[in-house]
CSV table of C-alpha atoms in Angstrom, one decimal:
chain,number,residue,atom,x,y,z
A,150,MET,CA,-50.9,16.5,-40.3
A,151,HIS,CA,-52.6,13.7,-38.5
A,152,GLY,CA,-54.5,12.2,-41.4
A,153,GLU,CA,-55.4,15.4,-43.3
A,154,THR,CA,-54.1,15.7,-46.8
A,155,ASN,CA,-54.2,18.6,-49.1
A,156,VAL,CA,-56.1,20.9,-46.7
A,157,ARG,CA,-55.4,24.5,-47.4
A,158,TYR,CA,-55.6,27.0,-44.6
A,159,ASN,CA,-58.4,29.5,-45.1
A,160,PRO,CA,-58.3,32.2,-42.4
A,161,ALA,CA,-61.7,33.6,-43.4
A,162,GLU,CA,-63.4,30.2,-43.0
A,163,ARG,CA,-61.6,29.5,-39.8
A,164,ARG,CA,-62.8,32.8,-38.3
A,165,LYS,CA,-66.3,32.0,-39.4
A,166,GLN,CA,-66.2,28.6,-37.7
A,167,ALA,CA,-64.6,29.9,-34.6
A,168,ARG,CA,-67.3,32.6,-34.1
A,169,ARG,CA,-69.6,32.0,-31.2
A,170,SER,CA,-73.1,33.4,-30.8
A,171,GLY,CA,-72.6,34.5,-27.2
A,172,ALA,CA,-75.5,32.4,-26.0
A,173,GLU,CA,-73.2,30.0,-24.3
A,174,ARG,CA,-71.9,32.8,-22.0
A,175,ARG,CA,-75.2,34.0,-20.6
A,176,ASP,CA,-78.8,34.7,-21.6
A,177,GLU,CA,-79.9,37.8,-23.4
A,178,GLU,CA,-81.1,39.4,-20.1
A,179,GLY,CA,-77.5,39.5,-18.9
A,180,TRP,CA,-76.7,42.1,-21.6
A,181,GLN,CA,-79.3,44.6,-20.4
A,182,SER,CA,-78.2,47.7,-18.7
A,183,VAL,CA,-78.5,47.9,-15.0
A,184,PRO,CA,-79.2,51.4,-13.7
A,185,LEU,CA,-77.8,52.1,-10.2
A,186,ASP,CA,-79.4,55.5,-9.5
A,187,PRO,CA,-82.4,55.3,-7.2
A,188,VAL,CA,-84.2,58.1,-9.1
A,189,PRO,CA,-83.8,59.0,-12.7
A,190,ALA,CA,-80.8,61.2,-13.1
A,191,MET,CA,-82.7,64.0,-14.9
A,192,ALA,CA,-85.1,64.2,-12.0
A,193,ILE,CA,-82.4,65.3,-9.7
A,194,GLY,CA,-82.2,68.7,-11.2
A,195,GLY,CA,-80.7,70.8,-14.0
A,196,GLU,CA,-77.3,70.1,-15.3
A,197,GLY,CA,-76.2,73.8,-15.2
A,198,ASP,CA,-73.9,73.3,-12.1
A,199,LEU,CA,-72.5,70.1,-13.5
A,200,LEU,CA,-71.8,71.7,-16.8
A,201,ALA,CA,-70.2,74.8,-15.2
A,202,ALA,CA,-68.0,72.6,-13.1
A,203,ALA,CA,-66.8,70.6,-16.1
A,204,VAL,CA,-66.1,73.8,-18.1
A,205,ASP,CA,-64.2,75.3,-15.2
A,206,VAL,CA,-62.0,72.2,-14.5
A,207,ARG,CA,-61.2,71.9,-18.2
A,208,THR,CA,-59.1,75.1,-17.8
A,209,ARG,CA,-56.8,73.2,-15.4
A,210,ALA,CA,-56.1,70.4,-17.8
A,211,HIS,CA,-52.4,69.4,-18.3
A,212,ALA,CA,-52.4,68.9,-22.1
A,213,ARG,CA,-49.0,70.3,-23.1
A,214,TYR,CA,-48.6,67.8,-26.0
A,215,SER,CA,-51.9,67.5,-27.6
A,216,ARG,CA,-53.4,70.8,-26.5
A,217,PHE,CA,-56.7,68.9,-26.3
A,218,LYS,CA,-58.1,69.9,-22.9
A,219,VAL,CA,-61.0,68.0,-21.4
A,220,GLY,CA,-63.0,68.5,-18.2
A,221,ALA,CA,-65.4,66.1,-16.5
A,222,ALA,CA,-67.8,66.5,-13.7
A,223,LEU,CA,-69.3,63.4,-12.0
A,224,GLU,CA,-72.4,63.7,-9.9
A,225,THR,CA,-73.0,61.5,-6.9
A,226,VAL,CA,-76.5,60.3,-5.8
A,227,ASP,CA,-76.1,62.9,-3.0
A,228,ARG,CA,-75.7,65.7,-5.6
A,229,VAL,CA,-72.0,66.1,-4.8
A,230,ILE,CA,-70.0,67.1,-7.9
A,231,VAL,CA,-66.5,65.7,-8.3
A,232,THR,CA,-64.4,67.1,-11.1
A,233,GLY,CA,-61.4,66.0,-13.1
A,234,CYS,CA,-59.3,67.2,-16.1
A,235,ASN,CA,-57.0,65.2,-18.4
A,236,ILE,CA,-53.4,65.0,-17.4
A,237,GLU,CA,-51.0,64.1,-20.2
A,238,ASN,CA,-47.6,62.4,-20.1
A,239,ALA,CA,-44.9,62.5,-22.8
A,240,THR,CA,-45.5,58.8,-23.4
A,241,TYR,CA,-49.2,59.3,-24.0
A,242,GLY,CA,-49.8,55.8,-22.6
A,243,LEU,CA,-49.6,57.2,-19.1
A,244,THR,CA,-52.1,60.0,-19.8
A,245,VAL,CA,-55.1,60.0,-17.6
A,246,CYS,CA,-58.4,61.2,-19.0
A,247,ALA,CA,-60.6,63.7,-17.3
A,248,GLU,CA,-63.4,61.1,-16.8
A,249,ARG,CA,-61.0,58.7,-15.0
A,250,VAL,CA,-59.5,61.5,-12.9
A,251,ALA,CA,-63.0,62.5,-11.7
A,252,LEU,CA,-64.0,58.9,-11.0
A,253,LEU,CA,-60.9,58.0,-9.1
A,254,LYS,CA,-61.1,61.2,-7.0
A,255,ALA,CA,-64.8,60.4,-6.2
A,256,LEU,CA,-64.0,56.8,-5.3
A,257,SER,CA,-61.0,57.8,-3.2
A,258,GLU,CA,-63.2,60.3,-1.3
A,259,GLY,CA,-65.7,57.5,-0.4
A,260,HIS,CA,-68.4,58.1,-3.0
A,261,GLU,CA,-70.0,55.0,-4.4
A,262,ILE,CA,-73.2,55.8,-6.3
A,263,PHE,CA,-73.2,58.1,-9.3
A,264,THR,CA,-76.0,59.5,-11.4
A,265,ARG,CA,-74.4,61.3,-14.4
A,266,ILE,CA,-71.2,62.7,-15.8
A,267,VAL,CA,-70.6,65.7,-18.0
A,268,VAL,CA,-67.6,65.7,-20.4
A,269,VAL,CA,-66.5,69.0,-21.9
A,270,ALA,CA,-64.1,69.5,-24.8
A,271,ASP,CA,-63.7,72.5,-27.1
A,272,THR,CA,-65.0,70.8,-30.2
A,273,GLU,CA,-68.0,71.2,-32.4
A,274,SER,CA,-68.8,67.5,-32.4
A,275,PRO,CA,-69.5,65.6,-29.2
A,276,THR,CA,-66.4,64.0,-27.6
A,277,PRO,CA,-67.4,60.8,-26.0
A,278,PRO,CA,-65.3,59.0,-23.3
A,279,CYS,CA,-62.6,56.6,-24.6
A,280,GLY,CA,-62.9,52.9,-24.2
A,281,ALA,CA,-60.9,52.7,-21.0
A,282,CYS,CA,-63.1,55.4,-19.4
A,283,ARG,CA,-66.3,53.7,-20.6
A,284,GLN,CA,-65.1,50.5,-19.0
A,285,LEU,CA,-64.3,52.1,-15.7
A,286,LEU,CA,-67.5,54.2,-15.7
A,287,TRP,CA,-69.5,51.0,-16.3
A,288,GLU,CA,-67.9,49.1,-13.6
A,289,TYR,CA,-68.1,51.8,-10.9
A,290,CYS,CA,-71.1,53.8,-12.0
A,291,GLY,CA,-73.4,51.5,-13.9
A,292,ASP,CA,-75.7,52.8,-16.7
A,293,ILE,CA,-75.4,56.5,-15.9
A,294,ASP,CA,-76.2,59.5,-18.0
A,295,VAL,CA,-73.3,60.7,-20.1
A,296,ILE,CA,-73.7,64.3,-21.1
A,297,LEU,CA,-71.3,65.6,-23.8
A,298,ALA,CA,-70.7,69.3,-24.1
A,299,ASN,CA,-68.4,72.0,-25.3
A,300,PRO,CA,-67.8,75.3,-23.5
A,301,GLY,CA,-71.0,76.7,-25.2
A,302,GLY,CA,-73.3,74.0,-23.9
A,303,VAL,CA,-74.6,70.5,-24.2
A,304,THR,CA,-74.2,68.8,-27.5
A,305,GLU,CA,-75.4,65.2,-26.9
A,306,ARG,CA,-76.8,63.0,-24.1
A,307,TYR,CA,-76.4,59.2,-23.9
A,308,ARG,CA,-76.9,56.4,-21.4
A,309,LEU,CA,-73.6,54.6,-20.9
A,310,ALA,CA,-75.1,51.3,-22.2
A,311,ALA,CA,-75.5,53.0,-25.6
A,312,LEU,CA,-71.8,53.9,-25.6
A,313,LEU,CA,-70.6,50.5,-24.3
A,314,PRO,CA,-73.2,48.0,-25.5
A,315,LEU,CA,-71.4,44.8,-24.6
A,316,PRO,CA,-69.5,45.5,-21.5
A,317,PHE,CA,-67.1,43.2,-19.7
A,318,ASP,CA,-67.9,43.1,-16.0
A,319,ARG,CA,-68.1,40.9,-13.0
A,320,ARG,CA,-70.8,38.8,-14.6
A,321,PHE,CA,-68.0,37.1,-16.6
A,322,LEU,CA,-65.8,36.4,-13.6
């Protein structure tokens, strides 16, 4: 092998050598979250209507395989609430999450700036958005408030940057 003799392949050592610090991609400032909302989301008003909308739309979820119904309510900067529920498919891979349904509806209706999203599932523990939803929310909504709830009320609140700390976005392109 081109002049190397008796060199044993050590996968752990190779991974360690191949690791990059990330500094070569961009400076630390590039990783900071970028809020898109012109006013803090919580200043817009209570979350009661948003929570109620997510609880209501959850009842229309199509979850015949998992029986895990989720509702989402996405708020625009103009206080318009756009809802979505999960829609399953037998292959599971074609299932669309409630968060993506709400986002795609909102975008297709011409909304572009969002302040927060409520995600409701009938669980004791908070049910955060999946990775695909986090990625799309980041790209189209920025660092919005993510409010997790069950039918009884809010269980947790996060900024999207806390749920997706190292996002891939147009800064890489």
